[in-house]
PDB file of C-alpha atoms in Angstrom:
ATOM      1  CA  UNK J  46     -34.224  32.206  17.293  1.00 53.00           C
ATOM      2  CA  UNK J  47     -32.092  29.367  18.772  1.00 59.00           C
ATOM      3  CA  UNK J  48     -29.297  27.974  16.616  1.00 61.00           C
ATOM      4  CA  UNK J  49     -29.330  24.790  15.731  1.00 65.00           C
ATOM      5  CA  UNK J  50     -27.292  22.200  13.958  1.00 60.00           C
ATOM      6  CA  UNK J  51     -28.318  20.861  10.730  1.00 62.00           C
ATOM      7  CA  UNK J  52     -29.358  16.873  10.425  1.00 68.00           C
ATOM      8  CA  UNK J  53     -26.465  14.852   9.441  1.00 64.00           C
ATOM      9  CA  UNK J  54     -27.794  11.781   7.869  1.00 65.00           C
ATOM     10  CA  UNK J  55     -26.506   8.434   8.965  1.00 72.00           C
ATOM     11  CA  UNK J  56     -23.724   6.592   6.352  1.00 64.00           C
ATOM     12  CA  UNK J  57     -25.722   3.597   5.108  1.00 70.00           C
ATOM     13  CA  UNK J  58     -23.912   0.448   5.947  1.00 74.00           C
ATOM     14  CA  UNK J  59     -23.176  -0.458   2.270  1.00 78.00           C
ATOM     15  CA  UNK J  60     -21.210   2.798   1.852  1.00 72.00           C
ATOM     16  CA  UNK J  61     -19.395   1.899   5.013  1.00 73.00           C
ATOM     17  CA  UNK J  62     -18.463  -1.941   3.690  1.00 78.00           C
ATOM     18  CA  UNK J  63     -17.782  -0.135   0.516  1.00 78.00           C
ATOM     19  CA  UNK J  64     -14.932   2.059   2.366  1.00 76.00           C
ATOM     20  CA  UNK J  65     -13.542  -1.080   4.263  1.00 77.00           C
ATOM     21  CA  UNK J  66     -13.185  -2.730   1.482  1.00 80.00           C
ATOM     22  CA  UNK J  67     -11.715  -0.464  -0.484  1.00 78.00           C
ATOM     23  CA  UNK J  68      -8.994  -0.077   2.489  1.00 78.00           C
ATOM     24  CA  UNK J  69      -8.611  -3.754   2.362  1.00 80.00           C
ATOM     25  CA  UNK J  70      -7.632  -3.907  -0.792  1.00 80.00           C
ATOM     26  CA  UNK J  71      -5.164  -1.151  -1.066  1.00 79.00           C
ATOM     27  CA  UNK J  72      -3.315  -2.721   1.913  1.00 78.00           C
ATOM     28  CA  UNK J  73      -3.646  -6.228  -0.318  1.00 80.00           C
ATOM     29  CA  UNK J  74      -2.600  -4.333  -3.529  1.00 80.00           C
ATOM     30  CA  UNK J  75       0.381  -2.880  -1.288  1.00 77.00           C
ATOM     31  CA  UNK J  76       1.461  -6.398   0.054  1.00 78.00           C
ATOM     32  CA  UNK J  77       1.641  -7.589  -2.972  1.00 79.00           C
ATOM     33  CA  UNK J  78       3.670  -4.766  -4.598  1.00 77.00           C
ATOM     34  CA  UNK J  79       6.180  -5.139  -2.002  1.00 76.00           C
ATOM     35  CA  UNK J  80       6.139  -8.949  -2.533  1.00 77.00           C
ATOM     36  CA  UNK J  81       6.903  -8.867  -6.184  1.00 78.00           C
ATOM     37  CA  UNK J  82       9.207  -5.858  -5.699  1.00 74.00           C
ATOM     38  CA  UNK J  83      11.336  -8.485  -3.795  1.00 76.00           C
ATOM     39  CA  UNK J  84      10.927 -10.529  -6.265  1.00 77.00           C
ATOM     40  CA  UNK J  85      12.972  -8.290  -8.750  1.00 76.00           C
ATOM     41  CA  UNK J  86      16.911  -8.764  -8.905  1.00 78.00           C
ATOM     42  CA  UNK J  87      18.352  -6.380  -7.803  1.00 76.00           C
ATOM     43  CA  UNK J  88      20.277  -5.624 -10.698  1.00 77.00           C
ATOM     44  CA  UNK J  89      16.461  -4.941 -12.798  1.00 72.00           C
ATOM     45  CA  UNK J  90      15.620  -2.592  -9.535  1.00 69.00           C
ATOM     46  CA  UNK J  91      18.737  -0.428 -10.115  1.00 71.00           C
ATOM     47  CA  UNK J  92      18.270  -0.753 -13.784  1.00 70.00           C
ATOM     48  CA  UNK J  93      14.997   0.782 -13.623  1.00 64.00           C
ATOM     49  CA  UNK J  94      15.580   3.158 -10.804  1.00 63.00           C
ATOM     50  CA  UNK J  95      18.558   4.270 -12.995  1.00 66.00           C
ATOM     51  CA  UNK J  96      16.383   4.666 -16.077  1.00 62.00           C
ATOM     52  CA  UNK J  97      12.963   5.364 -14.777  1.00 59.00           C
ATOM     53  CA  UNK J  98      13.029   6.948 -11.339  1.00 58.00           C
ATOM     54  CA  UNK J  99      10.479   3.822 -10.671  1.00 60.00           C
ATOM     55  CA  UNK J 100      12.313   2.865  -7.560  1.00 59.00           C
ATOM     56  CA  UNK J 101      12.471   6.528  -6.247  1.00 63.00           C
ATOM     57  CA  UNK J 102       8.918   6.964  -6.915  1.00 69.00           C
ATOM     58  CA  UNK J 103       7.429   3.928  -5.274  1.00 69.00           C
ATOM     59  CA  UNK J 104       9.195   4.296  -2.329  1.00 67.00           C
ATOM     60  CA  UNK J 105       8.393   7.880  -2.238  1.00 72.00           C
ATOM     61  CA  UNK J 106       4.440   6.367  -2.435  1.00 70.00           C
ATOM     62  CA  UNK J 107       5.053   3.894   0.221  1.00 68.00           C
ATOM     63  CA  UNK J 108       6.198   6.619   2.539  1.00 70.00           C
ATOM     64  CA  UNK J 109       2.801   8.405   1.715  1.00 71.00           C
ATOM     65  CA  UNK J 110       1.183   5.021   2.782  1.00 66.00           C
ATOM     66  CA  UNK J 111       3.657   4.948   5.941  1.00 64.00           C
ATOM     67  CA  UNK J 112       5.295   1.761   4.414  1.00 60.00           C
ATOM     68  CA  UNK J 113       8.745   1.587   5.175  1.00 62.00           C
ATOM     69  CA  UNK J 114      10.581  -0.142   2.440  1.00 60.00           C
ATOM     70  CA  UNK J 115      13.640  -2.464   3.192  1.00 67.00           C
ATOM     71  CA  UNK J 116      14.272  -4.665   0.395  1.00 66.00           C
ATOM     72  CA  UNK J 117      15.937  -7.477   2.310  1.00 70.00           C
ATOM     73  CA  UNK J 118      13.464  -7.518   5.006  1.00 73.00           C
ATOM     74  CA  UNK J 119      10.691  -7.369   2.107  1.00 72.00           C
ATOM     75  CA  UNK J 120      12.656 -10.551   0.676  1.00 70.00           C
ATOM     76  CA  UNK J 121      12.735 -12.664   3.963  1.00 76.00           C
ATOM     77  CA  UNK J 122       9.084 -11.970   4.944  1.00 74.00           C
ATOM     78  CA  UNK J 123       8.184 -13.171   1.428  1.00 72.00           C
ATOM     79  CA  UNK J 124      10.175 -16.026   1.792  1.00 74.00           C
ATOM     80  CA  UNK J 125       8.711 -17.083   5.456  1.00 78.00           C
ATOM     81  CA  UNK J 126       4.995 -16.378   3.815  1.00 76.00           C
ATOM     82  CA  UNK J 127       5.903 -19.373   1.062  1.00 72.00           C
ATOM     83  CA  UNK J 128       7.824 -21.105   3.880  1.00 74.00           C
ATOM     84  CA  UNK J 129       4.510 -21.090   6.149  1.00 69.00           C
TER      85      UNK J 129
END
């Protein structure tokens, strides 16, 4: 008896959109973090990293994402985004 692979159904195209989309807007919902992390004083950023870990743990996050996080770069490309 010959051995043979089992159908694989095709992905409809709605689940596919679905996936994009849901890519899309975690890349959105991380530009936007960074943008109003920049936002923050940096006084309120070590105030909550110092109370919270917050700081600690979103960066930890954006390294999961492959986001590197440099507050003063984060800060200048927000300001060239409301400059442009």
């Amino acid at each position: 008896m010959p051995l043979s692979l089992p159908d694989i159904p095709e992905v409809p195209d709605n689940l596919l959109d679905s996936v994009n989309s849901l890519y899309t807007a975690a890349e959105e919902f991380r530009d936007v973090l960074l943008f109003a992390l920049a936002k923050l004083p940096k006084n309120v950023v070590d105030e909550m990293e110092s109370h919270l870990g917050y700081v600690e743990n979103l960066e930890r996050i954006l390294n999961k994402w492959k986001v590197h996080f440099d507050r003063d770069q984060a800060i200048e490309e927000s300001l060239e985004k409301i400059a442009s």
